[in-house]
Amino acid sequence: MSLSSTTSRLFVSLLLASGIGAGACSTQSSSSHGVCVVRADPALGCNGVSDPDGGATPNLGLIGYSCTGSARPDEAPTYADGVPQGVVCADRGALADGTQGYCCSEALTPCALNPVAICDAPNYGYQCRGSQRPEAFASDLQCGQGIYEGDLIDYCCSGFPQTDGCTQTDSAGCSDNMMGFICTAGNMPKAEQLGANQSRADVYRLLCSVPTILPSAQSYCCYTPALPPVGGTCVPDTLVPGCAAGRFGIACYGPDTPAQDYPGMACPDPGVAGRDAEGYLATLYCCDFQ
């Protein structure tokens, strides 16, 4: 559910429109394209799910809604001095009467629905300010890693369970200072797997080793590095040619080196001019975490 399916784009902010209609969600909200009404329907399942960290989530005061047409309960946030204010909703799909169901936060949050966010279906966008992710206000949501846009953070979210193909596990054979993941083919660990309450996932990026290929999956050893310095251009690249499993492939687009951008990373061999996993010109390194 990330805003980008490639590693290098994690460092690029989305260009999103800043003007969103004024208003606030009420018991009944209507518009030219539909109407939303409060609906106490057990089928919505708005009162109790497990949080992304695997623990029990208390009732966060989520309110059920049903909407006709393309209306949404969260579609009219406001911005006060650049700070978003709106409710946060998890979509629950079509109900028996053909309306669309939502589970929404009871109180206003520092997040606003962003109708022009670039999110892959079935995800939709929120723009938030502060350290709390959208899931902190509507526990039925699942959101990808946040991307900074000035003082705001952009998210792509969905109320439908989605598999990311990776499971954090201690059985991956990693050292004590790294996290192990087992992933199905074509998937890589993502920082949002650290959980909704671990807002550092929106600031820090997982740096993962070249995977070890298993019979039906692949294992990664990852750690959370310090923030790269301003102007740092080095990003993880697990497809660096000749970089063995367990080592760290890194592509740099400027004169900086992985050791400069990621303290604790040691690259015994000089970088080699080549192309990254997306075909862009870069200096490729194969490094070790120490």
Short mmCIF file of C-alpha atoms in Angstrom, two decimals:
data_model
loop_
_atom_site.label_atom_id
_atom_site.label_comp_id
_atom_site.label_asym_id
_atom_site.label_seq_id
_atom_site.Cartn_x
_atom_site.Cartn_y
_atom_site.Cartn_z
CA MET A 1 0.00 0.00 0.00
CA SER A 2 2.91 2.32 -0.28
CA LEU A 3 2.79 5.52 -2.28
CA SER A 4 5.36 4.03 -4.61
CA SER A 5 6.27 0.51 -5.59
CA THR A 6 9.94 1.34 -6.00
CA THR A 7 12.56 2.19 -3.41
CA SER A 8 14.02 5.33 -4.94
CA ARG A 9 10.61 7.01 -5.15
CA LEU A 10 10.24 6.76 -1.38
CA PHE A 11 12.30 9.93 -1.19
CA VAL A 12 10.15 11.93 -3.61
CA SER A 13 7.20 13.95 -2.25
CA LEU A 14 3.93 13.75 -4.13
CA LEU A 15 2.64 16.91 -5.75
CA LEU A 16 -0.86 17.19 -4.35
CA ALA A 17 -3.45 19.93 -4.47
CA SER A 18 -3.82 21.87 -1.24
CA GLY A 19 -7.37 23.21 -1.63
CA ILE A 20 -10.06 20.96 -0.20
CA GLY A 21 -13.66 21.96 0.42
CA ALA A 22 -14.73 23.39 3.77
CA GLY A 23 -17.25 21.85 6.11
CA ALA A 24 -17.55 19.21 8.81
CA CYS A 25 -19.07 15.75 9.02
CA SER A 26 -22.41 15.55 10.84
CA THR A 27 -25.10 12.99 11.62
CA GLN A 28 -26.32 13.42 8.06
CA SER A 29 -24.31 14.98 5.28
CA SER A 30 -25.54 15.46 1.77
CA SER A 31 -24.16 16.67 -1.52
CA SER A 32 -25.10 16.73 -5.15
CA HIS A 33 -23.53 13.30 -5.59
CA GLY A 34 -25.10 11.48 -2.64
CA VAL A 35 -25.91 11.51 1.05
CA CYS A 36 -24.37 9.89 4.17
CA VAL A 37 -26.32 8.94 7.29
CA VAL A 38 -25.26 7.42 10.62
CA ARG A 39 -25.94 3.70 10.63
CA ALA A 40 -25.65 1.42 13.66
CA ASP A 41 -25.25 -1.80 11.71
CA PRO A 42 -23.23 -4.71 13.20
CA ALA A 43 -22.38 -5.72 9.64
CA LEU A 44 -20.08 -2.69 9.46
CA GLY A 45 -17.90 -4.08 12.26
CA CYS A 46 -16.93 -0.64 13.56
CA ASN A 47 -16.24 -1.60 17.17
CA GLY A 48 -13.23 -3.76 17.65
CA VAL A 49 -10.38 -5.04 15.55
CA SER A 50 -6.80 -6.02 16.19
CA ASP A 51 -4.28 -3.28 15.72
CA PRO A 52 -1.39 -3.66 13.25
CA ASP A 53 0.96 -4.53 16.11
CA GLY A 54 -1.13 -7.61 16.94
CA GLY A 55 -2.59 -6.30 20.20
CA ALA A 56 -6.17 -5.61 21.19
CA THR A 57 -7.43 -2.19 20.16
CA PRO A 58 -9.94 -0.49 22.46
CA ASN A 59 -13.13 0.98 21.08
CA LEU A 60 -11.97 4.23 19.50
CA GLY A 61 -15.49 5.61 19.21
CA LEU A 62 -15.88 4.70 15.54
CA ILE A 63 -19.23 5.63 14.01
CA GLY A 64 -20.87 3.66 11.22
CA TYR A 65 -22.21 5.42 8.13
CA SER A 66 -23.96 4.41 4.94
CA CYS A 67 -23.65 6.61 1.87
CA THR A 68 -25.38 6.79 -1.48
CA GLY A 69 -23.74 7.69 -4.75
CA SER A 70 -20.11 8.74 -4.41
CA ALA A 71 -20.57 10.67 -1.14
CA ARG A 72 -18.22 9.97 1.78
CA PRO A 73 -18.52 11.01 5.46
CA ASP A 74 -14.98 12.42 5.40
CA GLU A 75 -15.20 14.39 2.18
CA ALA A 76 -15.47 17.88 3.69
CA PRO A 77 -12.40 18.57 5.86
CA THR A 78 -11.10 22.02 6.67
CA TYR A 79 -7.62 23.54 6.96
CA ALA A 80 -6.86 26.03 9.75
CA ASP A 81 -3.56 27.83 9.20
CA GLY A 82 -2.38 24.87 7.14
CA VAL A 83 -3.43 22.26 9.74
CA PRO A 84 -5.98 19.73 8.43
CA GLN A 85 -9.11 18.93 10.43
CA GLY A 86 -11.43 16.13 9.43
CA VAL A 87 -12.73 12.72 10.30
CA VAL A 88 -10.92 9.58 9.19
CA CYS A 89 -12.92 6.70 7.69
CA ALA A 90 -12.32 3.09 6.79
CA ASP A 91 -14.37 2.00 3.80
CA ARG A 92 -16.34 -1.19 4.41
CA GLY A 93 -17.70 -1.88 0.93
CA ALA A 94 -21.25 -2.29 -0.32
CA LEU A 95 -24.03 -3.00 2.19
CA ALA A 96 -27.11 -5.13 1.57
CA ASP A 97 -29.19 -2.13 0.45
CA GLY A 98 -26.59 -1.08 -2.13
CA THR A 99 -25.17 1.85 -0.12
CA GLN A 100 -21.50 2.09 0.78
CA GLY A 101 -20.47 1.53 4.40
CA TYR A 102 -17.82 3.40 6.42
CA CYS A 103 -16.40 3.31 9.95
CA CYS A 104 -15.31 6.81 10.92
CA SER A 105 -13.67 8.56 13.83
CA GLU A 106 -16.11 10.29 16.17
CA ALA A 107 -13.98 13.38 16.73
CA LEU A 108 -12.10 15.59 14.31
CA THR A 109 -8.51 14.56 13.69
CA PRO A 110 -5.42 16.35 12.30
CA CYS A 111 -5.99 14.48 9.02
CA ALA A 112 -7.93 15.38 5.89
CA LEU A 113 -9.16 13.26 3.00
CA ASN A 114 -7.09 14.07 -0.08
CA PRO A 115 -9.20 13.32 -3.17
CA VAL A 116 -6.31 13.96 -5.59
CA ALA A 117 -3.76 11.70 -3.87
CA ILE A 118 -1.95 9.33 -6.21
CA CYS A 119 -2.95 6.00 -4.66
CA ASP A 120 -3.46 2.62 -6.27
CA ALA A 121 -7.01 1.24 -5.95
CA PRO A 122 -8.58 0.35 -3.57
CA ASN A 123 -6.54 2.86 -1.58
CA TYR A 124 -7.41 6.52 -1.06
CA GLY A 125 -5.40 9.38 0.34
CA TYR A 126 -5.16 11.31 3.61
CA GLN A 127 -3.00 14.26 4.48
CA CYS A 128 -2.04 14.51 8.18
CA ARG A 129 -0.04 16.74 10.46
CA GLY A 130 1.71 15.35 13.52
CA SER A 131 3.20 12.06 14.57
CA GLN A 132 -0.02 10.02 14.60
CA ARG A 133 -0.89 8.00 11.52
CA PRO A 134 -4.52 7.73 10.26
CA GLU A 135 -4.85 4.26 11.82
CA ALA A 136 -4.48 5.88 15.25
CA PHE A 137 -7.91 7.48 14.72
CA ALA A 138 -9.67 4.68 12.80
CA SER A 139 -8.21 1.31 13.71
CA ASP A 140 -9.96 -0.44 10.81
CA LEU A 141 -7.63 1.38 8.39
CA GLN A 142 -4.43 0.06 6.88
CA CYS A 143 -2.08 2.71 5.54
CA GLY A 144 1.19 2.67 3.69
CA GLN A 145 4.34 4.53 4.58
CA GLY A 146 3.89 8.26 4.87
CA ILE A 147 5.61 10.66 2.50
CA TYR A 148 6.47 14.14 3.72
CA GLU A 149 5.11 17.15 1.83
CA GLY A 150 6.34 20.14 3.77
CA ASP A 151 4.79 20.04 7.24
CA LEU A 152 2.21 17.45 6.18
CA ILE A 153 2.46 13.71 5.61
CA ASP A 154 0.64 11.97 2.75
CA TYR A 155 -0.76 8.46 3.17
CA CYS A 156 -2.53 5.91 1.02
CA CYS A 157 -5.05 3.89 3.05
CA SER A 158 -7.82 1.32 2.76
CA GLY A 159 -10.37 -0.27 5.07
CA PHE A 160 -9.97 -3.64 3.38
CA PRO A 161 -7.38 -6.13 4.68
CA GLN A 162 -4.46 -6.34 2.29
CA THR A 163 -1.61 -8.78 2.31
CA ASP A 164 1.81 -7.28 1.84
CA GLY A 165 3.50 -10.64 1.34
CA CYS A 166 5.94 -10.27 4.25
CA THR A 167 5.97 -11.48 7.85
CA GLN A 168 8.34 -10.24 10.50
CA THR A 169 9.96 -13.23 12.19
CA ASP A 170 12.92 -14.19 14.36
CA SER A 171 13.48 -17.34 12.30
CA ALA A 172 15.13 -15.53 9.37
CA GLY A 173 18.61 -16.05 10.85
CA CYS A 174 19.44 -12.36 11.33
CA SER A 175 21.78 -10.88 13.91
CA ASP A 176 20.35 -9.43 17.10
CA ASN A 177 20.55 -5.85 15.83
CA MET A 178 18.44 -6.54 12.74
CA MET A 179 14.84 -7.56 12.07
CA GLY A 180 14.10 -10.65 10.03
CA PHE A 181 11.34 -10.94 7.42
CA ILE A 182 10.05 -13.81 5.30
CA CYS A 183 8.43 -12.61 2.07
CA THR A 184 6.74 -14.24 -0.87
CA ALA A 185 8.36 -13.73 -4.26
CA GLY A 186 8.14 -10.19 -5.57
CA ASN A 187 7.59 -8.58 -2.14
CA MET A 188 9.92 -6.66 0.15
CA PRO A 189 9.60 -5.58 3.79
CA LYS A 190 8.05 -2.14 4.30
CA ALA A 191 8.44 0.28 7.18
CA GLU A 192 4.69 0.50 7.76
CA GLN A 193 4.88 -3.08 9.03
CA LEU A 194 6.35 -1.55 12.18
CA GLY A 195 2.76 -0.72 13.13
CA ALA A 196 0.33 2.18 13.23
CA ASN A 197 1.65 3.50 16.53
CA GLN A 198 5.25 3.46 15.37
CA SER A 199 5.15 6.80 13.59
CA ARG A 200 8.89 6.63 13.05
CA ALA A 201 7.95 4.46 10.05
CA ASP A 202 7.08 7.70 8.26
CA VAL A 203 10.52 9.17 8.89
CA TYR A 204 12.88 6.21 8.81
CA ARG A 205 13.14 3.71 5.98
CA LEU A 206 13.95 0.05 6.37
CA LEU A 207 17.29 -0.86 4.84
CA CYS A 208 17.23 -4.54 3.85
CA SER A 209 19.85 -6.99 2.71
CA VAL A 210 19.95 -8.90 -0.53
CA PRO A 211 17.47 -11.73 0.17
CA THR A 212 18.28 -15.36 0.81
CA ILE A 213 16.23 -17.47 -1.57
CA LEU A 214 14.12 -20.14 0.13
CA PRO A 215 12.13 -22.97 -1.52
CA SER A 216 8.89 -20.96 -1.68
CA ALA A 217 9.86 -17.53 -0.33
CA GLN A 218 12.83 -15.29 0.47
CA SER A 219 14.23 -13.94 3.73
CA TYR A 220 15.55 -10.46 4.48
CA CYS A 221 17.54 -8.97 7.34
CA CYS A 222 16.65 -5.31 7.85
CA TYR A 223 17.43 -2.45 10.16
CA THR A 224 16.18 1.09 10.58
CA PRO A 225 19.01 3.50 9.77
CA ALA A 226 19.29 7.08 10.90
CA LEU A 227 17.91 9.68 8.55
CA PRO A 228 20.17 10.27 5.54
CA PRO A 229 21.70 13.74 5.55
CA VAL A 230 20.11 16.52 3.56
CA GLY A 231 21.09 15.96 -0.06
CA GLY A 232 21.86 12.27 0.45
CA THR A 233 21.25 10.30 -2.74
CA CYS A 234 21.95 6.69 -1.76
CA VAL A 235 19.02 4.25 -1.70
CA PRO A 236 18.74 0.48 -1.16
CA ASP A 237 18.99 -1.68 -4.27
CA THR A 238 18.78 -5.42 -3.66
CA LEU A 239 19.52 -6.13 -7.33
CA VAL A 240 23.10 -4.84 -7.43
CA PRO A 241 24.91 -7.41 -9.61
CA GLY A 242 27.18 -9.80 -7.73
CA CYS A 243 26.02 -8.68 -4.28
CA ALA A 244 25.54 -11.87 -2.26
CA ALA A 245 22.63 -12.71 -0.01
CA GLY A 246 22.93 -11.08 3.40
CA ARG A 247 24.91 -8.11 2.10
CA PHE A 248 23.44 -4.70 1.28
CA GLY A 249 23.20 -3.44 -2.28
CA ILE A 250 23.00 0.35 -2.52
CA ALA A 251 22.69 2.72 -5.49
CA CYS A 252 23.93 6.31 -5.20
CA TYR A 253 22.98 9.03 -7.69
CA GLY A 254 25.37 11.73 -6.42
CA PRO A 255 28.94 11.97 -5.10
CA ASP A 256 28.02 10.73 -1.60
CA THR A 257 28.69 7.15 -0.50
CA PRO A 258 26.61 4.64 1.50
CA ALA A 259 28.91 5.06 4.51
CA GLN A 260 28.22 8.81 4.50
CA ASP A 261 24.45 8.37 4.28
CA TYR A 262 24.05 5.30 6.52
CA PRO A 263 26.30 5.23 9.58
CA GLY A 264 27.39 1.69 10.32
CA MET A 265 27.48 0.72 6.65
CA ALA A 266 30.90 -0.35 5.38
CA CYS A 267 31.62 -0.86 1.68
CA PRO A 268 34.98 -2.63 1.18
CA ASP A 269 35.01 -2.17 -2.58
CA PRO A 270 34.70 1.09 -4.54
CA GLY A 271 31.46 1.83 -6.28
CA VAL A 272 30.92 0.70 -9.85
CA ALA A 273 29.17 2.81 -12.47
CA GLY A 274 26.02 1.11 -13.66
CA ARG A 275 22.24 1.25 -13.56
CA ASP A 276 19.93 0.75 -10.61
CA ALA A 277 17.01 -1.69 -10.51
CA GLU A 278 14.88 0.82 -12.45
CA GLY A 279 17.48 1.45 -15.14
CA TYR A 280 18.74 4.82 -13.92
CA LEU A 281 22.45 5.67 -14.00
CA ALA A 282 24.00 5.27 -10.55
CA THR A 283 27.10 4.20 -8.68
CA LEU A 284 26.47 0.72 -7.32
CA TYR A 285 27.88 -0.56 -4.03
CA CYS A 286 27.83 -3.85 -2.16
CA CYS A 287 28.19 -3.22 1.56
CA ASP A 288 28.05 -4.77 5.01
CA PHE A 289 26.37 -3.57 8.18
CA GLN A 290 28.78 -3.38 11.11
#
